mmCIF file of C-alpha atoms and ligand atoms in Angstrom:
data_model
loop_
_atom_site.group_PDB
_atom_site.id
_atom_site.type_symbol
_atom_site.label_atom_id
_atom_site.label_comp_id
_atom_site.label_asym_id
_atom_site.label_seq_id
_atom_site.Cartn_x
_atom_site.Cartn_y
_atom_site.Cartn_z
ATOM 1 C CA MET A 148 -9.622 16.057 -6.347
ATOM 2 C CA ALA A 149 -6.529 15.396 -6.985
ATOM 3 C CA TYR A 150 -7.320 11.805 -8.298
ATOM 4 C CA PRO A 151 -7.094 9.936 -10.372
ATOM 5 C CA LEU A 152 -3.668 9.329 -9.905
ATOM 6 C CA ILE A 153 -2.571 8.216 -13.580
ATOM 7 C CA THR A 154 0.648 6.650 -14.506
ATOM 8 C CA GLU A 155 1.996 5.153 -17.374
ATOM 9 C CA ARG A 156 -0.206 1.949 -17.038
ATOM 10 C CA LEU A 157 -2.519 2.372 -14.224
ATOM 11 C CA SER A 158 -5.113 5.080 -12.993
ATOM 12 C CA ILE A 159 -5.620 4.977 -8.827
ATOM 13 C CA ALA A 160 -8.079 6.862 -7.058
ATOM 14 C CA PRO A 161 -10.315 6.160 -3.680
ATOM 15 C CA LEU A 162 -12.112 2.290 -3.620
ATOM 16 C CA ALA A 163 -15.544 2.759 -4.777
ATOM 17 C CA GLY A 164 -18.697 0.653 -4.458
ATOM 18 C CA ALA A 165 -18.412 -1.078 -7.319
ATOM 19 C CA ASP A 166 -14.664 -2.147 -6.063
ATOM 20 C CA ALA A 167 -15.983 -4.267 -3.567
ATOM 21 C CA ALA A 168 -16.803 -7.417 -5.218
ATOM 22 C CA ALA A 169 -13.422 -7.583 -6.886
ATOM 23 C CA PHE A 170 -11.673 -5.789 -3.390
ATOM 24 C CA ALA A 171 -13.221 -9.015 -1.222
ATOM 25 C CA ARG A 172 -12.097 -11.536 -4.068
ATOM 26 C CA TYR A 173 -8.087 -10.784 -3.845
ATOM 27 C CA ARG A 174 -8.121 -10.344 -0.139
ATOM 28 C CA GLN A 175 -10.001 -13.784 0.055
ATOM 29 C CA GLU A 176 -6.942 -15.252 -2.036
ATOM 30 C CA PRO A 177 -4.621 -17.059 0.741
ATOM 31 C CA GLY A 178 -1.124 -15.895 -0.370
ATOM 32 C CA VAL A 179 -2.306 -12.345 -0.288
ATOM 33 C CA ALA A 180 -4.115 -12.738 3.126
ATOM 34 C CA LEU A 181 -0.512 -14.695 4.269
ATOM 35 C CA TYR A 182 1.080 -11.352 6.196
ATOM 36 C CA GLN A 183 -2.433 -9.296 6.587
ATOM 37 C CA SER A 184 -4.269 -8.364 9.102
ATOM 38 C CA TRP A 185 -7.230 -10.125 7.559
ATOM 39 C CA SER A 186 -7.957 -13.468 7.156
ATOM 40 C CA ALA A 187 -9.341 -15.811 3.600
ATOM 41 C CA ASP A 188 -12.705 -15.215 5.157
ATOM 42 C CA PHE A 189 -12.637 -11.440 4.514
ATOM 43 C CA SER A 190 -16.485 -10.702 2.691
ATOM 44 C CA GLU A 191 -17.942 -8.067 0.440
ATOM 45 C CA ALA A 192 -20.082 -6.768 3.356
ATOM 46 C CA ALA A 193 -16.379 -5.890 5.083
ATOM 47 C CA ALA A 194 -15.479 -4.556 1.761
ATOM 48 C CA LEU A 195 -18.215 -2.238 1.069
ATOM 49 C CA SER A 196 -18.303 -0.926 5.065
ATOM 50 C CA ILE A 197 -14.406 -0.022 4.505
ATOM 51 C CA VAL A 198 -15.348 2.288 1.331
ATOM 52 C CA ALA A 199 -18.760 3.470 3.632
ATOM 53 C CA GLY A 200 -15.817 4.671 5.920
ATOM 54 C CA GLN A 201 -13.939 5.990 3.881
ATOM 55 C CA PRO A 202 -12.558 9.420 4.332
ATOM 56 C CA ALA A 203 -13.277 12.164 2.354
ATOM 57 C CA GLY A 204 -10.004 14.673 0.545
ATOM 58 C CA ASP A 205 -7.215 14.230 -1.222
ATOM 59 C CA LEU A 206 -5.685 12.572 2.011
ATOM 60 C CA PRO A 207 -6.858 10.829 4.593
ATOM 61 C CA GLY A 208 -6.963 12.916 8.521
ATOM 62 C CA PRO A 209 -4.598 12.149 11.477
ATOM 63 C CA GLY A 210 -4.959 8.553 12.688
ATOM 64 C CA GLN A 211 -7.652 7.115 9.270
ATOM 65 C CA TRP A 212 -6.655 5.262 6.222
ATOM 66 C CA LEU A 213 -7.508 5.680 3.035
ATOM 67 C CA GLN A 214 -7.692 2.586 0.553
ATOM 68 C CA LEU A 215 -6.978 3.558 -2.877
ATOM 69 C CA GLY A 216 -8.024 1.475 -5.776
ATOM 70 C CA VAL A 217 -5.500 0.715 -9.190
ATOM 71 C CA HIS A 218 -7.064 -0.034 -12.168
ATOM 72 C CA PHE A 219 -5.539 0.075 -15.646
ATOM 73 C CA ARG A 220 -5.648 2.992 -17.608
ATOM 74 C CA ASN A 221 -8.842 2.169 -19.817
ATOM 75 C CA GLY A 222 -10.878 0.895 -16.582
ATOM 76 C CA GLY A 223 -11.622 -2.847 -16.387
ATOM 77 C CA ARG A 224 -12.189 -4.846 -12.695
ATOM 78 C CA LEU A 225 -9.824 -3.953 -9.615
ATOM 79 C CA LEU A 226 -6.178 -4.970 -9.866
ATOM 80 C CA GLY A 227 -5.454 -3.706 -6.365
ATOM 81 C CA ASP A 228 -4.674 -1.395 -4.208
ATOM 82 C CA VAL A 229 -2.272 0.797 -2.317
ATOM 83 C CA ALA A 230 -3.386 2.234 1.032
ATOM 84 C CA VAL A 231 -2.539 5.216 3.210
ATOM 85 C CA HIS A 232 -2.916 6.078 6.959
ATOM 86 C CA ARG A 233 -1.942 9.406 8.547
ATOM 87 C CA LEU A 234 0.312 8.856 11.620
ATOM 88 C CA SER A 235 -1.352 11.215 14.918
ATOM 89 C CA GLU A 236 1.439 11.472 16.191
ATOM 90 C CA GLN A 237 3.892 13.085 14.327
ATOM 91 C CA PRO A 238 2.900 15.722 11.117
ATOM 92 C CA ASP A 239 3.573 15.173 7.902
ATOM 93 C CA THR A 240 3.927 11.440 8.532
ATOM 94 C CA PHE A 241 2.249 8.674 6.560
ATOM 95 C CA GLU A 242 2.333 4.888 6.442
ATOM 96 C CA LEU A 243 1.801 3.082 3.121
ATOM 97 C CA GLY A 244 0.408 -0.580 2.606
ATOM 98 C CA VAL A 245 0.293 -2.230 -0.660
ATOM 99 C CA THR A 246 -1.942 -5.497 -2.012
ATOM 100 C CA PHE A 247 -2.502 -6.880 -5.918
ATOM 101 C CA ALA A 248 -4.513 -10.035 -6.636
ATOM 102 C CA GLY A 249 -2.386 -13.173 -7.516
ATOM 103 C CA GLU A 250 -3.306 -12.856 -11.237
ATOM 104 C CA HIS A 251 -1.821 -9.422 -11.240
ATOM 105 C CA GLN A 252 1.459 -9.721 -9.514
ATOM 106 C CA GLY A 253 5.023 -9.664 -11.009
ATOM 107 C CA ARG A 254 3.934 -7.306 -13.391
ATOM 108 C CA GLY A 255 5.716 -3.813 -12.072
ATOM 109 C CA TYR A 256 1.797 -2.390 -10.742
ATOM 110 C CA ALA A 257 2.722 -2.550 -7.597
ATOM 111 C CA THR A 258 5.934 -0.680 -7.288
ATOM 112 C CA GLU A 259 4.515 1.821 -10.374
ATOM 113 C CA SER A 260 1.679 2.545 -7.752
ATOM 114 C CA MET A 261 3.974 2.935 -4.574
ATOM 115 C CA LEU A 262 5.588 4.881 -6.735
ATOM 116 C CA ALA A 263 2.947 7.760 -8.017
ATOM 117 C CA LEU A 264 1.436 8.060 -4.480
ATOM 118 C CA LEU A 265 5.039 9.026 -3.314
ATOM 119 C CA GLY A 266 5.352 11.501 -5.879
ATOM 120 C CA PHE A 267 1.750 12.487 -4.560
ATOM 121 C CA LEU A 268 2.659 12.475 -0.732
ATOM 122 C CA PHE A 269 5.911 14.179 -1.568
ATOM 123 C CA ASP A 270 5.375 16.513 -4.336
ATOM 124 C CA VAL A 271 1.856 17.478 -3.760
ATOM 125 C CA HIS A 272 2.000 17.165 -0.573
ATOM 126 C CA GLY A 273 5.254 17.894 1.183
ATOM 127 C CA ALA A 274 5.540 14.823 3.140
ATOM 128 C CA HIS A 275 8.219 14.691 5.713
ATOM 129 C CA ARG A 276 8.071 10.736 6.155
ATOM 130 C CA VAL A 277 6.954 8.134 4.218
ATOM 131 C CA LEU A 278 6.479 4.321 5.981
ATOM 132 C CA ALA A 279 5.541 0.914 5.893
ATOM 133 C CA HIS A 280 5.887 -1.541 8.257
ATOM 134 C CA CYS A 281 6.024 -5.646 6.935
ATOM 135 C CA ASP A 282 6.682 -9.425 7.739
ATOM 136 C CA ALA A 283 10.295 -10.495 8.023
ATOM 137 C CA ARG A 284 9.096 -13.033 5.606
ATOM 138 C CA ASN A 285 7.047 -11.094 3.103
ATOM 139 C CA GLY A 286 9.945 -10.688 0.612
ATOM 140 C CA ALA A 287 7.689 -9.398 -1.831
ATOM 141 C CA VAL A 288 6.792 -6.258 -0.317
ATOM 142 C CA ALA A 289 10.224 -5.632 0.618
ATOM 143 C CA ALA A 290 11.086 -5.986 -2.587
ATOM 144 C CA VAL A 291 8.764 -3.308 -4.027
ATOM 145 C CA LEU A 292 9.609 -1.359 -0.755
ATOM 146 C CA ARG A 293 13.329 -0.812 -2.012
ATOM 147 C CA LYS A 294 12.541 -0.210 -5.626
ATOM 148 C CA ALA A 295 10.602 2.497 -4.370
ATOM 149 C CA GLY A 296 13.372 3.910 -2.812
ATOM 150 C CA LEU A 297 12.416 3.015 1.180
ATOM 151 C CA GLN A 298 15.523 1.776 2.609
ATOM 152 C CA GLN A 299 15.301 -0.627 6.007
ATOM 153 C CA GLU A 300 15.586 0.938 9.066
ATOM 154 C CA SER A 301 14.816 -1.576 12.051
ATOM 155 C CA ARG A 302 13.824 -4.983 12.394
ATOM 156 C CA GLN A 303 11.958 -5.903 15.586
ATOM 157 C CA VAL A 304 12.477 -9.471 15.883
ATOM 158 C CA GLU A 305 9.619 -11.935 17.230
ATOM 159 C CA ALA A 306 7.899 -8.319 18.411
ATOM 160 C CA ASP A 307 4.374 -8.981 17.560
ATOM 161 C CA TRP A 308 1.526 -12.047 17.989
ATOM 162 C CA PHE A 309 0.243 -12.382 14.669
ATOM 163 C CA LYS A 310 -2.033 -14.788 13.378
ATOM 164 C CA GLY A 311 -1.037 -17.506 16.088
ATOM 165 C CA GLU A 312 3.036 -17.159 16.318
ATOM 166 C CA TRP A 313 5.302 -14.806 17.549
ATOM 167 C CA THR A 314 6.553 -12.617 13.781
ATOM 168 C CA THR A 315 9.263 -10.144 13.142
ATOM 169 C CA LEU A 316 8.641 -7.519 11.823
ATOM 170 C CA ASP A 317 10.556 -4.981 9.001
ATOM 171 C CA THR A 318 10.306 -1.143 8.785
ATOM 172 C CA TYR A 319 11.056 0.513 5.595
ATOM 173 C CA ALA A 320 11.477 4.674 5.539
ATOM 174 C CA LEU A 321 12.299 7.443 3.287
ATOM 175 C CA LEU A 322 12.298 10.689 3.603
ATOM 176 C CA GLY A 323 10.922 14.058 1.370
ATOM 177 C CA ARG A 324 14.258 15.280 0.979
ATOM 178 C CA GLU A 325 15.826 11.702 -0.020
ATOM 179 C CA TRP A 326 13.184 12.017 -2.861
ATOM 180 C CA PRO A 327 14.534 12.385 -6.152
ATOM 181 C CA ARG A 328 11.771 14.863 -7.584
ATOM 182 C CA GLY A 329 9.679 13.645 -10.615
ATOM 183 C CA ALA A 330 10.634 10.010 -10.091
ATOM 184 C CA ALA A 331 7.167 9.092 -10.136
ATOM 185 C CA ARG A 332 6.941 10.324 -13.112
ATOM 186 C CA GLY A 333 9.762 8.316 -14.839
HETATM 187 C C1 COA B 16 3.407 -6.916 -1.854
HETATM 188 C C2 COA B 16 2.930 -7.084 -3.531
HETATM 189 C C3 COA B 16 1.824 -6.453 -4.008
HETATM 190 C C4 COA B 16 4.255 -7.374 -4.627
HETATM 191 O O1 COA B 16 3.320 -7.285 -5.937
HETATM 192 P P1 COA B 16 4.534 -7.823 -7.119
HETATM 193 O O2 COA B 16 3.136 -7.714 -8.435
HETATM 194 O O3 COA B 16 5.374 -8.603 -6.702
HETATM 195 O O4 COA B 16 5.223 -6.481 -7.303
HETATM 196 P P2 COA B 16 5.576 -5.474 -8.547
HETATM 197 O O5 COA B 16 4.115 -5.022 -9.449
HETATM 198 O O6 COA B 16 6.195 -4.248 -8.534
HETATM 199 O O7 COA B 16 6.277 -6.648 -9.628
HETATM 200 C C5 COA B 16 7.714 -6.867 -9.660
HETATM 201 C C6 COA B 16 7.663 -7.936 -10.410
HETATM 202 O O8 COA B 16 7.428 -7.807 -12.073
HETATM 203 C C7 COA B 16 7.838 -8.573 -12.781
HETATM 204 N N1 COA B 16 7.977 -7.758 -13.778
HETATM 205 C C8 COA B 16 6.968 -7.416 -14.919
HETATM 206 N N2 COA B 16 6.772 -6.693 -15.945
HETATM 207 C C9 COA B 16 7.106 -5.714 -15.718
HETATM 208 C C10 COA B 16 6.812 -4.362 -15.329
HETATM 209 N N3 COA B 16 6.794 -3.663 -16.781
HETATM 210 N N4 COA B 16 7.918 -3.386 -14.902
HETATM 211 C C11 COA B 16 8.360 -3.401 -13.801
HETATM 212 N N5 COA B 16 8.205 -5.085 -12.861
HETATM 213 C C12 COA B 16 8.137 -5.846 -14.006
HETATM 214 C C13 COA B 16 9.700 -8.299 -12.208
HETATM 215 O O9 COA B 16 10.125 -9.225 -12.474
HETATM 216 C C14 COA B 16 9.245 -7.711 -11.237
HETATM 217 O O10 COA B 16 10.419 -8.745 -10.143
HETATM 218 P P3 COA B 16 11.626 -7.924 -9.934
HETATM 219 O O11 COA B 16 11.794 -6.713 -9.673
HETATM 220 O O12 COA B 16 12.048 -8.939 -8.923
HETATM 221 O O13 COA B 16 12.174 -8.689 -11.365
HETATM 222 C C15 COA B 16 2.487 -9.150 -4.014
HETATM 223 O O14 COA B 16 2.826 -9.734 -3.158
HETATM 224 C C16 COA B 16 0.877 -8.693 -2.856
HETATM 225 O O15 COA B 16 -0.743 -8.392 -2.799
HETATM 226 N N6 COA B 16 0.714 -9.434 -1.332
HETATM 227 C C17 COA B 16 -0.089 -9.241 -0.602
HETATM 228 C C18 COA B 16 -0.277 -8.541 -0.004
HETATM 229 C C19 COA B 16 1.044 -8.154 1.099
HETATM 230 O O16 COA B 16 1.659 -8.755 1.511
HETATM 231 N N7 COA B 16 0.945 -6.536 0.996
HETATM 232 C C20 COA B 16 2.082 -6.023 1.667
HETATM 233 C C21 COA B 16 1.854 -5.639 2.824
HETATM 234 S S1 COA B 16 3.241 -4.742 4.361
#
């Protein structure tokens, strides 16, 4: 197995049972849940169920998600996660997600994790295209995606009925041929 992915400050590996409590705790933060599919009553049991259902192997199969936990290189509690989804309708195409506990935001960890994951997908696995969808109001994730090199490709205005209102969705993407080889290693 290729994990953990090691960066300057971080270690990234599939989410484990030991991460479930911290994972649930930050998913319960209202600011963290705001633009995400879950709500602030996300439970530790739901976290454990995600861990139990994780696909084996370095990357998920078509249609599956793999949730990777992010820790400091020297251990400690879970800081956040990056998630990777392999599209079933296109080969070599992956969707990413990223979430960090409020107390660990604003330090560049999300961008550092995203760059490591992009390097893994493009340099090691020869991915063709990586994309991310986000709520158009979610400026924090848009900044991370841009810093990681993704470009906005589309905006679907009021296209998604989400948490009781019509929301606008942006899609960002990066192609393997646009990826600066070695960027993840700085
Ligand atoms: C999206 C999310 C992960 C972004 O986290 P973040 O902490 O803002 O992103 P980063 O880790 O890259 O931090 C960026 C900021 O850290 C600061 N920073 C501090 N030290 C730094 C360092 N050593 N290196 C880089 N940036 C650093 C910078 O000021 C930077 O902001 P700037 O580029 O505007 O100057 C976070 O807002 C989140 O978890 N949101 C809730 C979940 C969510 O909505 N996810 C998206 C779903 S699509």
